[in-house]
Coordinates of C-alpha atoms in Angstrom, one line a residue:
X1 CA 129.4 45.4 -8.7
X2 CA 127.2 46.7 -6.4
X3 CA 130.3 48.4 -4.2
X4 CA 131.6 49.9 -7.6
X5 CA 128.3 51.2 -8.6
X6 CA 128.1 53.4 -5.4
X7 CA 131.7 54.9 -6.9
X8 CA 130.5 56.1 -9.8
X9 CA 129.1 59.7 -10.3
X10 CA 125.5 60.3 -11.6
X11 CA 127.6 62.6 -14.6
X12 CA 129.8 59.3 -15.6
X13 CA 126.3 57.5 -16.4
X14 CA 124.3 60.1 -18.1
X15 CA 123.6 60.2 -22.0
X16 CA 124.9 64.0 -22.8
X17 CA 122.0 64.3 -25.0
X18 CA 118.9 63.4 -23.2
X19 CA 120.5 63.7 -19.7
X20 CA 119.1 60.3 -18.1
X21 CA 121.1 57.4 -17.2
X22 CA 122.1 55.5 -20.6
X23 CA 119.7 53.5 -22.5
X24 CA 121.4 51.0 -24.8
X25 CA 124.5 52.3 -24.1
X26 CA 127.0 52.8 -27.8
X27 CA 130.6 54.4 -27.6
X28 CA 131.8 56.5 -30.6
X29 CA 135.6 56.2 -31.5
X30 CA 136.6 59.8 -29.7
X31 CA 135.7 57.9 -26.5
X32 CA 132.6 59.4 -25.7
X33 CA 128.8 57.1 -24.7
X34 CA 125.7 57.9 -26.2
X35 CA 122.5 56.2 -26.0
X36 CA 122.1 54.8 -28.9
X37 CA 118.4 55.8 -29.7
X38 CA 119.6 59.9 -29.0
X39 CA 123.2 59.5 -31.0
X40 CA 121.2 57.9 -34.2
X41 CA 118.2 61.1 -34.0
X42 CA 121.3 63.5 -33.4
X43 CA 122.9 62.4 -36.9
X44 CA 119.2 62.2 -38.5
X45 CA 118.2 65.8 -37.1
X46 CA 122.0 67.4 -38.6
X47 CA 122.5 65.7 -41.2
X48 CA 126.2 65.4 -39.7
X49 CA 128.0 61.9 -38.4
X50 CA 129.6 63.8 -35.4
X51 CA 130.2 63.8 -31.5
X52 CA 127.8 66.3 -30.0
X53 CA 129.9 66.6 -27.1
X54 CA 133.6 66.9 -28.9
X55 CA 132.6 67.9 -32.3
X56 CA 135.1 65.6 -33.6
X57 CA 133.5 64.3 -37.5
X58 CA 133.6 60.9 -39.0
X59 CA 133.0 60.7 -42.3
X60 CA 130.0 58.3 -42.5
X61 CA 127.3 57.2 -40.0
X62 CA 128.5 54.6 -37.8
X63 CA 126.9 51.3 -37.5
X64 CA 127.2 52.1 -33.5
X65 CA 126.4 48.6 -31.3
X66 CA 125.0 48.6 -27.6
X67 CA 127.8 48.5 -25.3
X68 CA 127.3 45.2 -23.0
X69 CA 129.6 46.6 -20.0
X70 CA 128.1 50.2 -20.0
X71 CA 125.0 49.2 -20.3
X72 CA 125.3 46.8 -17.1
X73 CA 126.9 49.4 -14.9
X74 CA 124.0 52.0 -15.9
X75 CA 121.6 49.5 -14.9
X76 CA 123.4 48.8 -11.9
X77 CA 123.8 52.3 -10.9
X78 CA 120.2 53.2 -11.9
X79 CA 119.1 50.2 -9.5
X80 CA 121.3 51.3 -6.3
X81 CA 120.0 54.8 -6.7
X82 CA 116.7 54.5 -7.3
X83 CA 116.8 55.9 -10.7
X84 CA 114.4 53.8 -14.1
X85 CA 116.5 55.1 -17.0
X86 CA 113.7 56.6 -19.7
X87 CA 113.5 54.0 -23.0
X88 CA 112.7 55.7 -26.2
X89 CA 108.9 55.6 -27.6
X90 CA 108.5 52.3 -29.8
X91 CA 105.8 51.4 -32.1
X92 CA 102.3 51.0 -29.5
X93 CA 104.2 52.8 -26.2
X94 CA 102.9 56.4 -25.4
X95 CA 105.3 59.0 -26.3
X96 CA 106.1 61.7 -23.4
X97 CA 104.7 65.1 -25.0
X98 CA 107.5 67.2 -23.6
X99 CA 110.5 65.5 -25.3
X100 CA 111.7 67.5 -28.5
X101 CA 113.8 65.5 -29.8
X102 CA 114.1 61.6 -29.2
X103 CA 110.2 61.1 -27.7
X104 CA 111.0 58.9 -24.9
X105 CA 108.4 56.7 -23.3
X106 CA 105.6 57.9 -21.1
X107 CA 105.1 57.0 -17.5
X108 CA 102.2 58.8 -16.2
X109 CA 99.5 60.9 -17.5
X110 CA 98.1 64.1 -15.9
X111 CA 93.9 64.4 -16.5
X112 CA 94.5 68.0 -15.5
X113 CA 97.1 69.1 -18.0
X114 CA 95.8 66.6 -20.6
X115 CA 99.4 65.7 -21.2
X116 CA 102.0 62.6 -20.7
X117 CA 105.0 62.4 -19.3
X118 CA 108.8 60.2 -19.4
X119 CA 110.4 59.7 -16.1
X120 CA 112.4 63.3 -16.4
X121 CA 109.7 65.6 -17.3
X122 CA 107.7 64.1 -14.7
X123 CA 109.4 65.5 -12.4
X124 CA 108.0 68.6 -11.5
X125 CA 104.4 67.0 -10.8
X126 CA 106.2 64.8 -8.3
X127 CA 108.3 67.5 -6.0
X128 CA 106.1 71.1 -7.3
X129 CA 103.7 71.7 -5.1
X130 CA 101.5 73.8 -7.0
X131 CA 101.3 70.1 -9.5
X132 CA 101.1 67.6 -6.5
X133 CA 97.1 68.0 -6.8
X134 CA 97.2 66.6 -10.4
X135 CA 95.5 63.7 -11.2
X136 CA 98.1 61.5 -12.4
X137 CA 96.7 58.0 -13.8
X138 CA 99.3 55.5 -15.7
X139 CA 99.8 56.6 -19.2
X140 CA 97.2 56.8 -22.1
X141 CA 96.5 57.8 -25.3
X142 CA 94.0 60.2 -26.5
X143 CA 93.5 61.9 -22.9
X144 CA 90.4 63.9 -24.3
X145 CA 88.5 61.2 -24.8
X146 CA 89.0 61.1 -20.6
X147 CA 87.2 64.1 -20.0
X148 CA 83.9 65.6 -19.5
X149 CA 83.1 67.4 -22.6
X150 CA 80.3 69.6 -20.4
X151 CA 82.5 70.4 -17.3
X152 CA 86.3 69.2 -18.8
X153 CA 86.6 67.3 -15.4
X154 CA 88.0 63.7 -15.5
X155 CA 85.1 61.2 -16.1
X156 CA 85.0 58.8 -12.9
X157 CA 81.5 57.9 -12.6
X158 CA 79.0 55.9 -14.5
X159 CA 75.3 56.5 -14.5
X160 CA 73.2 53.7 -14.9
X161 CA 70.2 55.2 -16.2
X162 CA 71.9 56.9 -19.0
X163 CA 74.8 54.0 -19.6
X164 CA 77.2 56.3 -19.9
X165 CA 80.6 57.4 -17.8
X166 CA 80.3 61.3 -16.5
X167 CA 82.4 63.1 -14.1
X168 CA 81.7 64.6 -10.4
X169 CA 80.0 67.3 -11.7
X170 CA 77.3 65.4 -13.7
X171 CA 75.2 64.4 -11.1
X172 CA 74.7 67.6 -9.9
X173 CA 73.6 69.2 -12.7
X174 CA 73.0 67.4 -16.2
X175 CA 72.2 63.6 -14.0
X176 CA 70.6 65.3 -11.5
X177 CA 68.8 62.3 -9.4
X178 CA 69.8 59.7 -11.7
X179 CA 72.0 56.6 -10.1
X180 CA 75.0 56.9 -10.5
X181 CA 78.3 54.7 -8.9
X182 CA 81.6 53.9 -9.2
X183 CA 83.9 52.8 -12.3
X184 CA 85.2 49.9 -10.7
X185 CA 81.7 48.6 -9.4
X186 CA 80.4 49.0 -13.7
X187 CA 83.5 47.5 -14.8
X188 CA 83.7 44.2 -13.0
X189 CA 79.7 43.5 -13.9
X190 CA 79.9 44.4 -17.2
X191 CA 83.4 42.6 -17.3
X192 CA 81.2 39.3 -16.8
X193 CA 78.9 40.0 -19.3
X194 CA 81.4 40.8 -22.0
X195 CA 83.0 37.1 -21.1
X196 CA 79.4 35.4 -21.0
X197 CA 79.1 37.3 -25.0
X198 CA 82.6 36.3 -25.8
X199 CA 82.2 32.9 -24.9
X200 CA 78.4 33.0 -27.2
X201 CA 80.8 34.7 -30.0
X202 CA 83.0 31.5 -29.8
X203 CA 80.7 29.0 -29.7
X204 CA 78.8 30.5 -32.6
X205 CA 81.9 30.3 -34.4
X206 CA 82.3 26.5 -33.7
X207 CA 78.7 26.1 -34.1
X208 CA 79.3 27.6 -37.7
X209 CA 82.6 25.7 -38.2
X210 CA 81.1 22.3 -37.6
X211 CA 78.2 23.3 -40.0
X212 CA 80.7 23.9 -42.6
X213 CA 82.0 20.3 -42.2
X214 CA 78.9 18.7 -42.0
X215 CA 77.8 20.6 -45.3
X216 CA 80.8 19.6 -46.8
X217 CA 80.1 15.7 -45.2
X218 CA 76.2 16.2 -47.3
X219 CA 78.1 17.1 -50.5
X220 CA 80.2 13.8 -50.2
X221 CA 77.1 12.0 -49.8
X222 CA 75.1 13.5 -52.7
X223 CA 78.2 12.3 -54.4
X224 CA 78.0 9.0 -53.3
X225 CA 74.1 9.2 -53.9
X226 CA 74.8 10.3 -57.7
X227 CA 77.2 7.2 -58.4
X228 CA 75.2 4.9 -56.8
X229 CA 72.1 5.9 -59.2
X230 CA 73.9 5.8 -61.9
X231 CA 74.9 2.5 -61.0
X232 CA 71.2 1.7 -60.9
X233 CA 70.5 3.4 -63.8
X234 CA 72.6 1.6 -65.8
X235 CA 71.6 -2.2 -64.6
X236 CA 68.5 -0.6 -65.9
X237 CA 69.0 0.9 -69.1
X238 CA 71.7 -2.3 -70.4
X239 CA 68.3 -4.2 -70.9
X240 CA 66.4 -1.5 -73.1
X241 CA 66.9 -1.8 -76.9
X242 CA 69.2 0.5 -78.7
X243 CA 66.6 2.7 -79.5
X244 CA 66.0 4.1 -76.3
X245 CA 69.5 5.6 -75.8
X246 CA 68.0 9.0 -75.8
X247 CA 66.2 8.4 -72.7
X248 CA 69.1 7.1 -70.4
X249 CA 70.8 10.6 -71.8
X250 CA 68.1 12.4 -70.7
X251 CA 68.1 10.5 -67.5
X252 CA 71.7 11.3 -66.8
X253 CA 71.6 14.7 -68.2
X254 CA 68.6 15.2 -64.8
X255 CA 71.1 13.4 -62.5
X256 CA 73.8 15.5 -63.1
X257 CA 71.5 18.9 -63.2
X258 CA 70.5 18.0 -59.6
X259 CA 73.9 17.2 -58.2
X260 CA 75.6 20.6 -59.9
X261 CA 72.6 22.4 -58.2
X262 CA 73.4 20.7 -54.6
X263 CA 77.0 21.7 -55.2
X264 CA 76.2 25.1 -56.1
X265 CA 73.8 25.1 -53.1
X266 CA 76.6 23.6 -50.8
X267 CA 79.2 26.6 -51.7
X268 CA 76.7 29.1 -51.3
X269 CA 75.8 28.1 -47.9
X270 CA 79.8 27.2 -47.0
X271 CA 80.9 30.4 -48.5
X272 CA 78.2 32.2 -46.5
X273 CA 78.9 30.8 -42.8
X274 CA 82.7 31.7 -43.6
X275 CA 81.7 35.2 -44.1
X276 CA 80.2 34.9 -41.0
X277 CA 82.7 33.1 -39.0
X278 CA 85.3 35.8 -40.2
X279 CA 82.9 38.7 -38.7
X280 CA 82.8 36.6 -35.6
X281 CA 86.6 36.4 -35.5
X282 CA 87.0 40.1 -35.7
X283 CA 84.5 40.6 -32.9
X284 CA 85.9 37.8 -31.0
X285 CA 89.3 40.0 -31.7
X286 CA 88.0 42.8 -30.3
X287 CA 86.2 41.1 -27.1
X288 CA 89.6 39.7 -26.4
X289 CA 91.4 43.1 -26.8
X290 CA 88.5 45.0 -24.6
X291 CA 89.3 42.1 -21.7
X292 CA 92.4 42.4 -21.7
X293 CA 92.3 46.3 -20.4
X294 CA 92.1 47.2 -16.9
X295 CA 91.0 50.8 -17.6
X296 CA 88.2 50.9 -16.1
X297 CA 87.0 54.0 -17.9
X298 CA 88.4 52.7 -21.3
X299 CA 86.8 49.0 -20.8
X300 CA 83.7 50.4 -20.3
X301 CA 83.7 53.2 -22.9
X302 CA 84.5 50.0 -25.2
X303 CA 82.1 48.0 -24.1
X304 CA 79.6 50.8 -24.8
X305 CA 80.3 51.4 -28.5
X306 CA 80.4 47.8 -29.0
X307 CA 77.8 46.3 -31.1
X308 CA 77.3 43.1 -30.6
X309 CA 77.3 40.5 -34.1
X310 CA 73.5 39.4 -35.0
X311 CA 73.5 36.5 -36.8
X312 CA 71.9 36.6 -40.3
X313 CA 69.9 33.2 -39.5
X314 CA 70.0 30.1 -37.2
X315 CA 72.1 27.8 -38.3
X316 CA 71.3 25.0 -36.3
X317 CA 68.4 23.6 -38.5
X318 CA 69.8 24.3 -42.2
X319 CA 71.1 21.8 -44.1
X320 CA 72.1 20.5 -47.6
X321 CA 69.0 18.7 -48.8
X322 CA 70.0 15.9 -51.0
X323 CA 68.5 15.9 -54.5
X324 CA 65.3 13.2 -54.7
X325 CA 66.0 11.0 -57.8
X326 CA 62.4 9.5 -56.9
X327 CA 61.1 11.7 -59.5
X328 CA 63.8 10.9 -62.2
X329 CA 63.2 7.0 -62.3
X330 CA 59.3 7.9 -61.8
X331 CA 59.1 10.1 -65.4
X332 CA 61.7 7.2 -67.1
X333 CA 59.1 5.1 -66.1
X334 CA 56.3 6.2 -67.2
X335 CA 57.9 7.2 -70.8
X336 CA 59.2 3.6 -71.1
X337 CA 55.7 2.1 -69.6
X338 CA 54.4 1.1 -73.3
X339 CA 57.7 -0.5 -74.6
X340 CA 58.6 -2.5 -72.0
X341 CA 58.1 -5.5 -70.3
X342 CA 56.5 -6.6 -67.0
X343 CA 60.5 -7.6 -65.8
X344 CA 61.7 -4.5 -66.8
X345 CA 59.2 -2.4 -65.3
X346 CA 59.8 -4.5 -61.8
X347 CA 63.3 -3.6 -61.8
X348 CA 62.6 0.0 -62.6
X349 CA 60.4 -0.2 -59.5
X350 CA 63.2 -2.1 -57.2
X351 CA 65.3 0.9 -58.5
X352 CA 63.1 3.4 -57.4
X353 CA 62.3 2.2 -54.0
X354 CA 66.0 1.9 -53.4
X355 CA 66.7 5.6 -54.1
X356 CA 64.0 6.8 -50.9
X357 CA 65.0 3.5 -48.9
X358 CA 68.3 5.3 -48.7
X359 CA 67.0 8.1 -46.7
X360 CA 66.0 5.5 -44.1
X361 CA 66.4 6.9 -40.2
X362 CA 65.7 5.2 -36.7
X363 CA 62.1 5.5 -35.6
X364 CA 61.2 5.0 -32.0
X365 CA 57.3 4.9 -30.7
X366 CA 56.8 7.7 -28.0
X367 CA 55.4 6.0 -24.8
X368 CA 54.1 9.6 -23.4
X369 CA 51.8 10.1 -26.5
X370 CA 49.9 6.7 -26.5
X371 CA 46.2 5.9 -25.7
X372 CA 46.2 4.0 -22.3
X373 CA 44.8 0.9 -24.2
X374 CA 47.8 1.1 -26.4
X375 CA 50.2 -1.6 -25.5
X376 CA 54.6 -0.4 -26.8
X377 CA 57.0 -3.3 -26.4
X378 CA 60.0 -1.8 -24.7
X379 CA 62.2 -1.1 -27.3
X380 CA 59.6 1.3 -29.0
X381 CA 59.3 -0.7 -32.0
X382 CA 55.9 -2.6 -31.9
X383 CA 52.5 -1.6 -30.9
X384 CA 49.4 -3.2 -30.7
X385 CA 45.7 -2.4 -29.0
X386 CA 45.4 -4.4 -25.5
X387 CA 41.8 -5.5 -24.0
X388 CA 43.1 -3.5 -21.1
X389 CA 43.1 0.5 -20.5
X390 CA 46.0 1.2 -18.8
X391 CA 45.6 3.8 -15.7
X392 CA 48.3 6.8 -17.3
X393 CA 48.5 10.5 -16.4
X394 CA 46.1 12.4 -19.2
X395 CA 49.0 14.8 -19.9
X396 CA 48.5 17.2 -22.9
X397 CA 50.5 14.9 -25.7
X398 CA 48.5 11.7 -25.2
X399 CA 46.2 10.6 -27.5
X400 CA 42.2 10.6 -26.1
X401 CA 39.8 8.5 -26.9
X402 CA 41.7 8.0 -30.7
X403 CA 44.2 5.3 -30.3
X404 CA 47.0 7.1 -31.8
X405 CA 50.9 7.2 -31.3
X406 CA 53.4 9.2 -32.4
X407 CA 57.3 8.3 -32.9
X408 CA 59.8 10.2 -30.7
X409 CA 61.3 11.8 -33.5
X410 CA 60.5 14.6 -35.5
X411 CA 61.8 16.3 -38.3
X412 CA 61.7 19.9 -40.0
X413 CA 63.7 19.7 -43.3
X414 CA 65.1 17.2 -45.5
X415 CA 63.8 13.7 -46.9
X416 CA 63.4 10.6 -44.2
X417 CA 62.2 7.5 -44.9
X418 CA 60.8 4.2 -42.5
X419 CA 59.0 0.8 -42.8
X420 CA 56.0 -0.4 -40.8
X421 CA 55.4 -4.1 -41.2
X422 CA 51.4 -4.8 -40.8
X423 CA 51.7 -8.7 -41.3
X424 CA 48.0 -10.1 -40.2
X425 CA 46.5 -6.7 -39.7
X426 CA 42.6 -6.5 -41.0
X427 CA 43.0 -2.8 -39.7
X428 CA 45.6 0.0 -39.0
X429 CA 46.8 3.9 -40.4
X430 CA 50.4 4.7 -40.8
X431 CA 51.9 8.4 -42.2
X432 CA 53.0 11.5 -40.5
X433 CA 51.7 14.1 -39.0
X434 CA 52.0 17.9 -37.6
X435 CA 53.7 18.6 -34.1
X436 CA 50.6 20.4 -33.5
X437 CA 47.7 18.5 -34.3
X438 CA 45.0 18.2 -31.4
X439 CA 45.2 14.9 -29.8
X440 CA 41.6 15.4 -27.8
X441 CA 38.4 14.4 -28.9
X442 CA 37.6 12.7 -32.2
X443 CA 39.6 14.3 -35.1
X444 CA 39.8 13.3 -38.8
X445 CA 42.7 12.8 -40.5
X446 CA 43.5 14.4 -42.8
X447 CA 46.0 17.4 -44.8
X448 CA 43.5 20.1 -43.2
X449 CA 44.6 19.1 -39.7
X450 CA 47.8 18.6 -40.2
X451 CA 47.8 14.5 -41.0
X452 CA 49.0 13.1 -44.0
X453 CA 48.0 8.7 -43.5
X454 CA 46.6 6.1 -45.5
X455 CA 45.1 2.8 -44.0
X456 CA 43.7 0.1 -43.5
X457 CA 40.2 -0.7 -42.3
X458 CA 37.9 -3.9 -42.6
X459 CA 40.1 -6.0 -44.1
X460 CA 40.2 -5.4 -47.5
X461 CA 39.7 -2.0 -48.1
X462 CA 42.6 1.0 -48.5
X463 CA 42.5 4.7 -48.7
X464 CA 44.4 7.8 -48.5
X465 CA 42.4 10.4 -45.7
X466 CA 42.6 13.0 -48.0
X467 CA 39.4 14.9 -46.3
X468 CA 36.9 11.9 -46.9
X469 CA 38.5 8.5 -47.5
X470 CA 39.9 8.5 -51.2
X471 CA 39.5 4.6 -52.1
X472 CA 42.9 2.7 -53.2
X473 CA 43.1 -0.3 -55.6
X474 CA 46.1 -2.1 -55.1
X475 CA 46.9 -5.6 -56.7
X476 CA 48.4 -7.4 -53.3
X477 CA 48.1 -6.8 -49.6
X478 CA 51.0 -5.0 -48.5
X479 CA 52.8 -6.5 -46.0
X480 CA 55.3 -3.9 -45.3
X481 CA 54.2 -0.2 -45.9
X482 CA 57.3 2.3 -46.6
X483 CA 56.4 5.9 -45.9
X484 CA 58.7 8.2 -47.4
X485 CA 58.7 12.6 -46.7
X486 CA 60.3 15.3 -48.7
X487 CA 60.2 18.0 -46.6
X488 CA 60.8 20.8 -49.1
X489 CA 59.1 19.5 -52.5
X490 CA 55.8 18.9 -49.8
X491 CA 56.4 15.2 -50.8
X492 CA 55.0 12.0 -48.7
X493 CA 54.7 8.4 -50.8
X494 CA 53.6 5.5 -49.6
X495 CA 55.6 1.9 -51.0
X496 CA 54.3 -1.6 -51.1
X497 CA 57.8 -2.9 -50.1
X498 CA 57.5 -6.2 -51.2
X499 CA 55.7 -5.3 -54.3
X500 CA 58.1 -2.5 -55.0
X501 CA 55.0 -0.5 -56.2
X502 CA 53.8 3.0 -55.0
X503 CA 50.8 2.8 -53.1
X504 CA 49.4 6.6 -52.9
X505 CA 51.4 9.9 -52.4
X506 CA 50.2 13.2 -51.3
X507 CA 51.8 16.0 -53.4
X508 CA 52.2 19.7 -53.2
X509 CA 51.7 19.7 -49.8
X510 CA 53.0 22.8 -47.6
X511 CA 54.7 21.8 -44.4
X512 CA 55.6 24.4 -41.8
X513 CA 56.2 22.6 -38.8
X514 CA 58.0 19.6 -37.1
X515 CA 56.6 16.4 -38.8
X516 CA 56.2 13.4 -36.9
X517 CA 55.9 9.6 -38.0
X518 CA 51.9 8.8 -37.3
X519 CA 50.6 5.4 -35.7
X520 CA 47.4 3.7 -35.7
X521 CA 47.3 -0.3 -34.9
X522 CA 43.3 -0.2 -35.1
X523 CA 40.8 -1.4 -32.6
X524 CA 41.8 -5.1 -31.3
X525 CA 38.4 -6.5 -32.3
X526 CA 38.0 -9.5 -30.0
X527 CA 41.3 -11.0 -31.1
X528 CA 41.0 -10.9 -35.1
X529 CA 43.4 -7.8 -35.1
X530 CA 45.6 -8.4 -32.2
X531 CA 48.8 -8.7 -34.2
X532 CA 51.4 -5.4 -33.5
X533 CA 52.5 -3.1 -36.2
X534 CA 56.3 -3.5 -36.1
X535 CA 58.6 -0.2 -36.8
X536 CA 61.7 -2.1 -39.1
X537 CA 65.0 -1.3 -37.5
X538 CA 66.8 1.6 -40.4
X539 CA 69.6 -0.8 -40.4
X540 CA 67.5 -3.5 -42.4
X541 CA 66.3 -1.3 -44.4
X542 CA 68.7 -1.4 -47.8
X543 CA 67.8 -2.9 -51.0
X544 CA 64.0 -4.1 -49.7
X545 CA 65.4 -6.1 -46.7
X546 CA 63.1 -5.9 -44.1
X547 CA 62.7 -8.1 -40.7

């Protein structure tokens, strides 16, 4: 092929029309070759099915197909001679601005004629010598945008005081002792910086897309949550007389207002963090289109006018707070008080403390925070006050002199729930507490400094540290103490777990930082209060098992 293509004349390969070698090759019936993008505009522009070259008419536009053999021996000829035959414009290619007719695709673009040119009308840039100083850059749209609007010189600087691309001119006059360097340098730092962004675009959106599941994960469990009261509520409510079906309405009638109110909640917030996951995706769009681009001009021009997506909050710490039904069983039970019986009331109780127990997480004690005289088994779970002050580093989170410790965990929304056991304790304080109470120096506990305890203290006598101690009277020594936080509703109870009866809870309380569980196992007093608090693993803790 190659021996034959050196035969051939550059006449026998040219379109008649556009005068380059074909492009999709078609043949008409008179015998005569066309490309097949110039033969179809020909018929569009004269409203005539005819051959341009021998006139000769057909009576309806032909359904004209690419000729497989033409086309290979114009490519073959094209490639033995050197010659790219032009391809016609198609939908995002750069049209040549010289072409009449067919617009054929651009090859180059001159800065100093502001115009773009195919393959043909290139020509004269290439062999004219008054042209050959022409800036000629691979071809673009909207050359304009290219040039200095002060000087109308290409731009091909940036200035780094003003962040913005100027041409040769600038620095002399309008950027006069500003620093300034070259495109490329600009492009490839600021290429880095728009994949560090693009890569903090996309994990936002995964951050956003896993909220979404774990939102729609909370709404599954309020479910659960609802049926499981209900199942409670009805044990309950089986053993009240007749007349006292308008209470268990009422009951359900609360039940099923909270749940409707988490779902509502639960779309608001999913529906929200898609809005903002499809913002992110069009961003992330146009990151990836920007990176793509090797224009150093255009890239940076881009990255210039790009604004950056701001988040309308931090995800990371909002959840779906599951509706408290503490409250529900507490009004039923204070309604039914006067009718019924001492059972009845028990099991209303049992129910009750189920509903927090739920809510139970792991609670580990935090070695760093202890009093040296504090002695932590080595799972975290037991603590007790040794005869012995330990030699440890006084760093800022340790408890000093008050023999205090805190758990590792915090929280900062939601409800959480744990159990202490304080079997054979004459003394010891138990709640939660702010992350940033003071932990020098003598402090009392209580609300005003960010503690929110009850204890224990001689023996015999309870009280909640509400500012001075606020006496308790409870019926039975507790032997395990549930402590139980609402984050929002400023909620944190205190359970006899044995008993299944509330022991003291602060209310209305505003909480506005990390909340910490709170541990006190009192003074060892020569031996009479040597036993450890023990923290009960969460995993016992369902329907008032504890260790």
């Amino acid at each position: 092929m190659s021996t034959a293509s050196c035969l051939l004349s550059e006449e026998q390969v040219l379109c008649s029309i556009c005068l380059n070698v074909f492009t999709d090759p078609v043949a008409l019936p008179c015998g005569h070759n066309f490309c097949k993008a110039c033969i179809v505009q020909h018929w569009d522009d004269n409203h005539r099915c005819d051959c341009p070259f021998c006139k000769e008419h057909f009576y309806r536009q032909l359904n004209v197909q690419v000729n497989g053999f033409i086309s290979d021996v114009a490519a073959q000829f094209s490639q033995s001679s050197g010659k790219t035959p032009r391809q016609a414009a198609g939908p995002g290619d750069i049209p040549c601005d010289i072409c009449t007719k067919t617009q054929m695709k651009a090859v180059k673009s001159c800065l100093v004629c502001l115009a773009s040119y195919c393959q043909v009308h290139l020509s004269p840039h290439l062999t004219a010598p008054c042209l050959e100083r022409h800036r000629l850059i691979d071809a673009v749209d909207d050359l304009k945008s290219r040039m200095c609007v002060t000087h109308n010189k290409p731009l091909e600087l940036f200035c780094k005081t003003d962040q913005e691309c100027i041409c040769m001119l600038c620095p002399i006059l309008e950027h006069k002792s500003h620093e300034v360097t070259q495109l490329s340098e600009v492009f490839t730092t600021k290429k880095v910086e728009l994949d560090n962004k693009e890569a903090e675009v996309n994990q936002m959106i995964q951050e956003r897309r896993l909220k979404v599941e774990d939102i729609r994960q909370s709404a599954k469990l309020n479910k659960a949550a609802a049926n499981r009261e209900r199942a409670d509520g009805a044990q309950v409510f089986l053993s009240i007389l007749q007349s006292l079906e308008t209470s268990w309405l009422e009951f359900t009638d609360s039940i099923a207002e909270k749940e409707k109110m988490m779902k509502t909640e639960a779309k608001g917030l999913i529906k929200e963090i898609k809005q903002e996951v499809s913002e992110l995706l069009k961003k992330q769009d146009e990151m990836e289109q920007l990176s793509l681009t090797k224009d150093h001009l255009q890239f940076l021009q881009g990255f210039g006018a790009m604004k950056t997506f701001e988040p309308t909050k931090d995800w990371t710490e909002v959840c779906v707070n599951l509706p408290s039904y503490e409250g529900t069983v507490r009004r039923t039970v204070d309604h039914l008080d006067v009718t019924l019986g001492k059972d009845l009331r028990k099991q209303l109780r049992e129910t009750e403390l189920n509903s927090v127990q739920r809510f139970a997480v792991d609670v580990t004690l935090d070695p760093n925070t202890a009093h040296p005289a504090l002695i932590l088994s080595d799972d975290g779970k037991q603590v007790y006050h040794g005869s012995v002050r330990k030699n440890l580093p006084d760093n800022p989170g340790r408890f000093n002199p008050s023999c205090c410790v805190l758990a590792k965990q915090s929280f900062s929304s939601g409800k959480f729930y744990f159990e202490v056991q304080v079997k054979d304790k004459t003394r010891w304080t138990l709640g939660v507490a702010g992350e940033s109470i003071r932990r020098k120096g003598i402090i009392p506990l209580c609300p005003e400094n960010g503690h929110w305890t009850v204890w224990l203290k001689d023996g015999g006598e309870y009280a909640a540290l509400v500012g001075s101690p606020r006496r308790l009277s409870l019926k039975s020594e507790p032997l395990t103490v549930g402590v139980f936080v609402d984050y929002e509703k400023g909620l944190v109870a205190f359970h006899d777990v044995d008993a299944t009866t509330p022991i003291f809870s602060f209310i209305g309380c505003t909480f506005t930082e990390r909340l910490y569980p709170f541990f006190s196992p009192g003074l060892n007093n020569d031996g009479v209060n040597s036993a450890p608090i023990v923290i009960v693993s969460h995993s016992r803790i369902r329907r008032g098992q504890t260790i």
